[in-house]
Short mmCIF file of C-alpha atoms in Angstrom, two decimals:
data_model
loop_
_atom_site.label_atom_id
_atom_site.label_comp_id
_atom_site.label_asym_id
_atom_site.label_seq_id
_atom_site.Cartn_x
_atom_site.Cartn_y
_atom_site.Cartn_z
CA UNK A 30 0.00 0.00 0.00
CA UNK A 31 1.40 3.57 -1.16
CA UNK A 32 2.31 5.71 1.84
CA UNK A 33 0.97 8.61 0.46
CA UNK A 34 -2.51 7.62 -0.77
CA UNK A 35 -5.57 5.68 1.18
CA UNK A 36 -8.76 4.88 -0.11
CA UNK A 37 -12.34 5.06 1.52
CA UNK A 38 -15.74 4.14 0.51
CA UNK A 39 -18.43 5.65 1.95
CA UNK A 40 -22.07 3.65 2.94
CA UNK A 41 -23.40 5.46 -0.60
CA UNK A 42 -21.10 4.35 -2.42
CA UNK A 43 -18.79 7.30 -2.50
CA UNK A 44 -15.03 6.36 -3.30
CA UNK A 45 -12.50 9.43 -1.50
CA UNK A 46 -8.91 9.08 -2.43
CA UNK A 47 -6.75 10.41 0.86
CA UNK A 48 -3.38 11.42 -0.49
CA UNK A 49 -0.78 14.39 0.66
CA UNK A 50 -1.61 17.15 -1.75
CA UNK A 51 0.41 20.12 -2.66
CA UNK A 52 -0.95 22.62 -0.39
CA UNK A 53 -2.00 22.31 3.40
CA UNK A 54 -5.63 23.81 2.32
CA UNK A 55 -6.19 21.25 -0.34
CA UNK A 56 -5.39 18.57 2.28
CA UNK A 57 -7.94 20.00 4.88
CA UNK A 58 -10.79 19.98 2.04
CA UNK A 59 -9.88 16.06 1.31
CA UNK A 60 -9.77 15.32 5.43
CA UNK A 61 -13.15 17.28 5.82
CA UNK A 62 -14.98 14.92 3.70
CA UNK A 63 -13.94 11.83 5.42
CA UNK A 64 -14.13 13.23 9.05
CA UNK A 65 -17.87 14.31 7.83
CA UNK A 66 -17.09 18.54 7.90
CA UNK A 67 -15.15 18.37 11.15
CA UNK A 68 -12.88 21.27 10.03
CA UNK A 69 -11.40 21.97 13.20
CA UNK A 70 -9.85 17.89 13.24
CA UNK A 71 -9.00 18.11 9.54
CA UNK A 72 -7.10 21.66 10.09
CA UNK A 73 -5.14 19.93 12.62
CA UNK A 74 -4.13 16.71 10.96
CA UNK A 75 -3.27 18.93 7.46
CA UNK A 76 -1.12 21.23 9.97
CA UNK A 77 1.10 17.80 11.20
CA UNK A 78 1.55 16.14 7.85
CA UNK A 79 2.56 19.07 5.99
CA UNK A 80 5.22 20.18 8.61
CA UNK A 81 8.72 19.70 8.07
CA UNK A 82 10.55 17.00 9.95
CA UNK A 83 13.94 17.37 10.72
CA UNK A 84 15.20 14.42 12.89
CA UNK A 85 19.18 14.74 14.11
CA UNK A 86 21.42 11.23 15.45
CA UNK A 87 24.84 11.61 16.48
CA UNK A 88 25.26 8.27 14.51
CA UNK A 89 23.68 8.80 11.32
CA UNK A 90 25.46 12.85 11.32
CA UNK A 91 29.16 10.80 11.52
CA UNK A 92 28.24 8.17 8.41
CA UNK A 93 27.32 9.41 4.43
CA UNK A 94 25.99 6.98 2.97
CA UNK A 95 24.43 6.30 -0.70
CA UNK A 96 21.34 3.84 -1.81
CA UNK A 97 19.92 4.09 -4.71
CA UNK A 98 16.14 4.48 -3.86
CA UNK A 99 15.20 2.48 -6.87
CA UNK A 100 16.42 -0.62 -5.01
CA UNK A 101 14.30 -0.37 -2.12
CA UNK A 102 10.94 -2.12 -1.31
CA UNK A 103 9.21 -1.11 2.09
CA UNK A 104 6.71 -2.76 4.56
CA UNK A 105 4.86 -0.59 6.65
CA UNK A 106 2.61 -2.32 9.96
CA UNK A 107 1.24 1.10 11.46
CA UNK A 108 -0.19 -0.65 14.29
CA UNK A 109 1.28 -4.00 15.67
CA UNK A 110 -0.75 -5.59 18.60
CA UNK A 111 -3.51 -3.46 17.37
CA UNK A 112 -6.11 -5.64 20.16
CA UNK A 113 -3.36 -4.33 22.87
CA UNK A 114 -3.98 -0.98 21.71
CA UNK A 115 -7.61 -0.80 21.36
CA UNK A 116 -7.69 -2.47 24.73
CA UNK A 117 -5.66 0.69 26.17
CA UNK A 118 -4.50 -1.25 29.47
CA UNK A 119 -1.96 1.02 30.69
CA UNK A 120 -1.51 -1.07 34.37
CA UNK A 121 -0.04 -4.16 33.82
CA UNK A 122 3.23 -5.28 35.38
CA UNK A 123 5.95 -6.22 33.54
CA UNK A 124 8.45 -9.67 34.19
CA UNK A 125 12.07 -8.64 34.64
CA UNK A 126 11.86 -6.12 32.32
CA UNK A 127 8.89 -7.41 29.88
CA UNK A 128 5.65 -6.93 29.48
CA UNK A 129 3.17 -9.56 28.96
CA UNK A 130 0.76 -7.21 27.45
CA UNK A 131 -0.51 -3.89 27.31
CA UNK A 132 0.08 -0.84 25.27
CA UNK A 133 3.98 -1.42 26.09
CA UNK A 134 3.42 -3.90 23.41
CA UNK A 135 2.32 -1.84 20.76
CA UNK A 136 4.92 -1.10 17.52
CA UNK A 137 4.94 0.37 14.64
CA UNK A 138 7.12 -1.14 12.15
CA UNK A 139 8.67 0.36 9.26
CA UNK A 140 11.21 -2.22 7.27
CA UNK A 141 13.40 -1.64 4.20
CA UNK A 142 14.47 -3.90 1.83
CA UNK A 143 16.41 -5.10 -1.63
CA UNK A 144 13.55 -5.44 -3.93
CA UNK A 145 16.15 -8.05 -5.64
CA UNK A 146 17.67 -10.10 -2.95
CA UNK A 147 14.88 -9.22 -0.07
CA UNK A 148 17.67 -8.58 2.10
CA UNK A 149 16.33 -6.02 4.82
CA UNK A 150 18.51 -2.87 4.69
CA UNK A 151 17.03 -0.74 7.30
CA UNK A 152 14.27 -0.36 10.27
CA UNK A 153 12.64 1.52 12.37
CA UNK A 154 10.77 0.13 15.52
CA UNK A 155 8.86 3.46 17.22
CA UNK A 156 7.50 1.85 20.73
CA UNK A 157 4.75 4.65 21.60
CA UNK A 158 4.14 4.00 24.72
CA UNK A 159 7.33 3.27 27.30
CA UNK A 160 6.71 4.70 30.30
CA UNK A 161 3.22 6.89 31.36
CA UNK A 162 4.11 10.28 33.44
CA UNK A 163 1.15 9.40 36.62
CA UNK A 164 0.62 13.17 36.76
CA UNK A 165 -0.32 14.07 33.23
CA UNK A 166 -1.34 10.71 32.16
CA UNK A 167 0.78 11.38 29.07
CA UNK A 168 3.33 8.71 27.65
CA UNK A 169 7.03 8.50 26.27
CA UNK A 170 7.85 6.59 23.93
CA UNK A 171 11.08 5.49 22.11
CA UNK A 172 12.22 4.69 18.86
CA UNK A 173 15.15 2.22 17.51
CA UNK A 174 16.74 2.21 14.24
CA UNK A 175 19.50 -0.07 12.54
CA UNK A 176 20.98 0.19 9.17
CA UNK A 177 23.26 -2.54 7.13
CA UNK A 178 24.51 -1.93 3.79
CA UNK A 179 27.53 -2.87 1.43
CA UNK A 180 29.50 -3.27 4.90
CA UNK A 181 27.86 -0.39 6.76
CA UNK A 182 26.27 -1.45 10.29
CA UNK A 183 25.04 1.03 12.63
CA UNK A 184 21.97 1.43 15.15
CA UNK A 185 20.50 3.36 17.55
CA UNK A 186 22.11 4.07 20.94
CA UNK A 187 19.74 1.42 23.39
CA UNK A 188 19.26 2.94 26.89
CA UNK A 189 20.25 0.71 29.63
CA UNK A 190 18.65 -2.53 29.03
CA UNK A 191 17.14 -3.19 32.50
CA UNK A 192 17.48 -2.41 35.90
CA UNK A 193 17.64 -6.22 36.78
CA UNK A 194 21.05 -7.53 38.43
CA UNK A 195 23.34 -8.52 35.52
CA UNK A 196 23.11 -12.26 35.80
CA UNK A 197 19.33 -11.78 35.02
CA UNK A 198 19.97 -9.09 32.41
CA UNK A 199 23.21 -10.30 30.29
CA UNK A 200 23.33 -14.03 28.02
CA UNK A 201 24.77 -15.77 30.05
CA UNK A 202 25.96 -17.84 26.37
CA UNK A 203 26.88 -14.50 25.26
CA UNK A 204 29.46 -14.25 27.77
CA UNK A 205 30.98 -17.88 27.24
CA UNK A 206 29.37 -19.68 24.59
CA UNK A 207 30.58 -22.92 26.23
CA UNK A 208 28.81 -22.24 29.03
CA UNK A 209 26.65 -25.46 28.76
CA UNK A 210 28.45 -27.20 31.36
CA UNK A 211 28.26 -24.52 33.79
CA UNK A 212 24.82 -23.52 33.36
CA UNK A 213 22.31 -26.24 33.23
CA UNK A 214 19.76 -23.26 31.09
CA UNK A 215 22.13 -20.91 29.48
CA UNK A 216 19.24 -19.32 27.30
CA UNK A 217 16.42 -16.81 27.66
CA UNK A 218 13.28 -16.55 25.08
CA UNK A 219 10.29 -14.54 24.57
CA UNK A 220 7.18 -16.72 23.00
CA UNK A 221 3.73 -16.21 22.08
CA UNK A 222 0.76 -17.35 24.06
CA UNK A 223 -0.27 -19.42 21.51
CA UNK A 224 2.90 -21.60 20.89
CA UNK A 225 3.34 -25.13 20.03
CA UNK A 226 3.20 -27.42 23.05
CA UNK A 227 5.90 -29.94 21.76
CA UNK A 228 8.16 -26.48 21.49
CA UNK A 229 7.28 -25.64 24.59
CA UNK A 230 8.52 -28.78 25.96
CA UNK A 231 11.50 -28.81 24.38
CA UNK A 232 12.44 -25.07 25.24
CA UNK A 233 11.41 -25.44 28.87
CA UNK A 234 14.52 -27.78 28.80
CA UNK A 235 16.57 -25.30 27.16
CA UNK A 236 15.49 -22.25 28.90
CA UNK A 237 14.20 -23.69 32.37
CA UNK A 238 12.16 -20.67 33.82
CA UNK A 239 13.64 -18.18 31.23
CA UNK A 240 11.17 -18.66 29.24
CA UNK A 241 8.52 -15.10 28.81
CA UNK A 242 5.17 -14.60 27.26
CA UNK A 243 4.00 -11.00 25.48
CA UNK A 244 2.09 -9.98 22.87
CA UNK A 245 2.22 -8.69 19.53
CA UNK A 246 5.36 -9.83 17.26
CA UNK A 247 7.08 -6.32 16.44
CA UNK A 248 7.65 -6.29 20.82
CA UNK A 249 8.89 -9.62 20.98
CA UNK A 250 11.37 -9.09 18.58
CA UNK A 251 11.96 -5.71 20.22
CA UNK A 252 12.68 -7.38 22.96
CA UNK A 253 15.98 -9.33 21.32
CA UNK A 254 17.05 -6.16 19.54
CA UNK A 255 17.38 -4.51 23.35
CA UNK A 256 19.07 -7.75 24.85
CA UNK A 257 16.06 -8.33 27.14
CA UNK A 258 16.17 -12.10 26.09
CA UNK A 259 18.49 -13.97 23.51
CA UNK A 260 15.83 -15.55 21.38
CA UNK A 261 12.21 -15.04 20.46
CA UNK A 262 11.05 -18.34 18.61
CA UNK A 263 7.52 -18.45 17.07
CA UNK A 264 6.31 -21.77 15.26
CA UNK A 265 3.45 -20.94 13.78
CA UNK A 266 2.55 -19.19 10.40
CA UNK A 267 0.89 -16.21 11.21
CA UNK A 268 3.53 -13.62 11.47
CA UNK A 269 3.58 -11.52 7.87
CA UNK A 270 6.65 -9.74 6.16
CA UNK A 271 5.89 -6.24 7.92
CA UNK A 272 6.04 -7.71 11.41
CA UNK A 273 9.14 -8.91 10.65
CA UNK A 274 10.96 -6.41 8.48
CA UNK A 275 12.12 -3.98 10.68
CA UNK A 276 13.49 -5.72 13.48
CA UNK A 277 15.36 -7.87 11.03
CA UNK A 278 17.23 -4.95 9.66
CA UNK A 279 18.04 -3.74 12.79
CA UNK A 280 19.49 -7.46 14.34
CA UNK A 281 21.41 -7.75 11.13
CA UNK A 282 22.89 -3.89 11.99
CA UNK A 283 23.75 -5.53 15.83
CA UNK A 284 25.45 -8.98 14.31
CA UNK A 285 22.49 -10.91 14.50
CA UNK A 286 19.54 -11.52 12.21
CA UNK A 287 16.03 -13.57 11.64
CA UNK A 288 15.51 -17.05 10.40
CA UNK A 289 12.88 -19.57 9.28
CA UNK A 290 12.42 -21.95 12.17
CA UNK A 291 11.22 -25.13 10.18
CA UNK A 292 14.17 -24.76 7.69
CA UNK A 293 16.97 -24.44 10.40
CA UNK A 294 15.29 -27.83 11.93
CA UNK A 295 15.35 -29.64 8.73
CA UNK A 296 19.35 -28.06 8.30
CA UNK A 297 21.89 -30.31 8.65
CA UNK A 298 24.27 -28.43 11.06
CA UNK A 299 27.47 -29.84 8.98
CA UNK A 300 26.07 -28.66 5.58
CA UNK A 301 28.36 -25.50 5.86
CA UNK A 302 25.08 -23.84 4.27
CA UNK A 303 23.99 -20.20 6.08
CA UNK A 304 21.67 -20.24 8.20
CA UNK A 305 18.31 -19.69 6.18
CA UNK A 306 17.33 -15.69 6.72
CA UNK A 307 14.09 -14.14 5.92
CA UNK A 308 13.50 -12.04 2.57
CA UNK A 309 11.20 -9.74 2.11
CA UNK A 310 10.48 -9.41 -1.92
CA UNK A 311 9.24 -12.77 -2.86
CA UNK A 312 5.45 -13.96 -2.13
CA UNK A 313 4.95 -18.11 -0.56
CA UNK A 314 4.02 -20.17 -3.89
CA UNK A 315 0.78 -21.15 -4.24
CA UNK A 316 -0.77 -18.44 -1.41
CA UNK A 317 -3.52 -15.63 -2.22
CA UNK A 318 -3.65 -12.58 -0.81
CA UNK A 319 -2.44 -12.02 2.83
CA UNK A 320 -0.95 -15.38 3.03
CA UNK A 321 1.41 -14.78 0.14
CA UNK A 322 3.63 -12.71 2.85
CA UNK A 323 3.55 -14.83 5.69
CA UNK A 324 6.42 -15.99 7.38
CA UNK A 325 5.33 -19.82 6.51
CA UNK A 326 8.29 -21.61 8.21
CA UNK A 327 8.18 -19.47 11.41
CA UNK A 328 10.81 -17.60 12.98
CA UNK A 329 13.60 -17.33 15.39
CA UNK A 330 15.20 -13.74 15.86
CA UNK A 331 18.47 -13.66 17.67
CA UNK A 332 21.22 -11.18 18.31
CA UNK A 333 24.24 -13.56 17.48
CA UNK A 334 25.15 -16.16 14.79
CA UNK A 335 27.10 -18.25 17.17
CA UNK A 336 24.58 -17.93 20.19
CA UNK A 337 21.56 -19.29 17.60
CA UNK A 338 23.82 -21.86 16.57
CA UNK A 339 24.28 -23.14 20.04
CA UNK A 340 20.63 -22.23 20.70
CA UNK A 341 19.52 -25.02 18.19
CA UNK A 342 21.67 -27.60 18.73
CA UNK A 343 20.28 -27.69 22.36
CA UNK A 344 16.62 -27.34 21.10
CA UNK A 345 17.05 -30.38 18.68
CA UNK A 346 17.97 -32.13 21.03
CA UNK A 347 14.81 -32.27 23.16
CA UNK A 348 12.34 -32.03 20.20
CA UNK A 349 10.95 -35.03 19.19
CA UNK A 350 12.09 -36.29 15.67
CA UNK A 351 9.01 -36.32 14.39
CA UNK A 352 8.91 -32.89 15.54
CA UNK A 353 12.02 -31.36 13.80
CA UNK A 354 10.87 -32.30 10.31
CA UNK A 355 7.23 -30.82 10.27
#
């Protein structure tokens, strides 16, 4: 969908194209017909989009950088854990550092990408809604970027990751990646409620108690880019390309990156293949509309090649056979 133009059609069969137009008055005419004469709404929406944005990093200001915007496919998810949003709860505790649900788990995604090798390039995550000032009721919010290109990797500065005591905060594989022996559950991971049981099983083994539960997939993987837990596994098939996207670029910025869970259980480890990544510019064979982008083989994002390789070696291990080649 264009990120300039939206279409509506109205009970009498009325068809309004929404699009940016040259002037701020010509916008406010459009916007009046669709919020049904509410000029004083449509005034103030025209006045936002048509300002100028000017947005400063100390990281991007250092770098020049080149890429041909030809190249480039984006996917746009403008609301992710839209139920936690309409839902609004604003109260709910969070689990060393992550929340379960709530509107801390709402995301909006914005992912670039090679239209010819589907390689994500760059992404924003923008979480709206970090922390709520009690007073006010108003919320901060925060936003992460990463970028990787032709050699280039650089993200956002992350604030401290937690304020939890650093053997809960830090991989503890991270810090010795043969720490097997010494710790019987050397991984963390972030799943959704409505995972597999037979992965379940098998990463309770891996993971012990370090296993969480939140909502919406642009915050889970949010939750990997800002070291909060190593892995965030999902088996199922009902993540799409824009959920994705973004924090992909940004892992692959950090070192790390996002695969497709059922073809890194049918790898064989000795292969010497790579690890199969996500793309983003081919549609599944076979699939109509929606389901054409859908991550089919599910996911696991991680922030290190050599952790995920670890990570799986341990999780084949307790999956059933039967279970690593469906």
């Amino acid at each position: 969908m264009s990120l300039q133009m939206i279409w509506f059609v109205f009970t009498l069969g009325e068809k309004i194209i929404m699009r940016l137009c040259p002037t701020e008055e010509e916008t406010v005419d459009l916007l009046n017909k669709v919020l049904n004469g509410n000029k004083l709404a449509s005034e103030a929406l025209a006045k936002v989009v048509h300002q100028d944005v000017v947005i400063s990093d100390p990281a991007l200001d250092a770098i020049e950088i080149n890429i041909p915007q030809d190249t480039l496919g984006v996917w746009v998810d403008p609301i992710d854990s839209t139920y936690q949003y309409i839902k609004g709860s604003a109260d709910i505790k969070s689990n060393q550092g992550i929340f379960p649900s709530g509107l801390q788990c709402v995301t909006i995604l914005i992912g670039v990408y090679d239209i010819q090798t589907g390689v994500p390039l760059m992404g924003v995550i923008n979480q709206p809604f970090v922390s709520q000032d009690l007073n006010t009721l108003r919320w901060k919010g925060q936003c992460y970027w990463g970028l990787s290109y032709m050699g280039t990797n650089i993200h956002s500065f992350l604030p401290p990751v937690s304020t939890r005591n650093s053997s809960e905060t830090q991989s503890q594989v991270t810090q010795n990646p043969s720490s097997e022996a010494e710790y019987s559950h050397p991984f963390s991971a972030v799943i959704s409620t409505s995972e597999k049981e037979t992965i379940k099983a098998a990463l309770s083994r891996v993971c012990g108690e370090r296993i969480f539960r939140a909502a919406g997939a642009g915050y889970k993987s949010l939750c990997v880019v800002l070291g909060l837990v190593d892995i965030y596994i999902f088996s199922e098939d009902t993540t799409f390309k824009w959920d994705s996207c973004a924090a992909h670029a940004i892992l692959r910025a950090m070192g790390g990156g996002m695969v497709d869970l059922k073809e890194c259980l049918e790898r064989n480890p000795n292969s010497g293949l790579d690890l199969p990544q996500l793309v983003y510019h081919v549609g599944n064979r076979g699939a109509a509309g929606v389901d054409q982008w859908a991550n089919k083989g599910g996911l696991i994002a991680y922030r290190s090649k050599k952790q995920l390789e670890t990570f799986l070696s341990l999780l084949l291990r307790h999956l059933a056979p039967v279970d690593a080649h469906t």
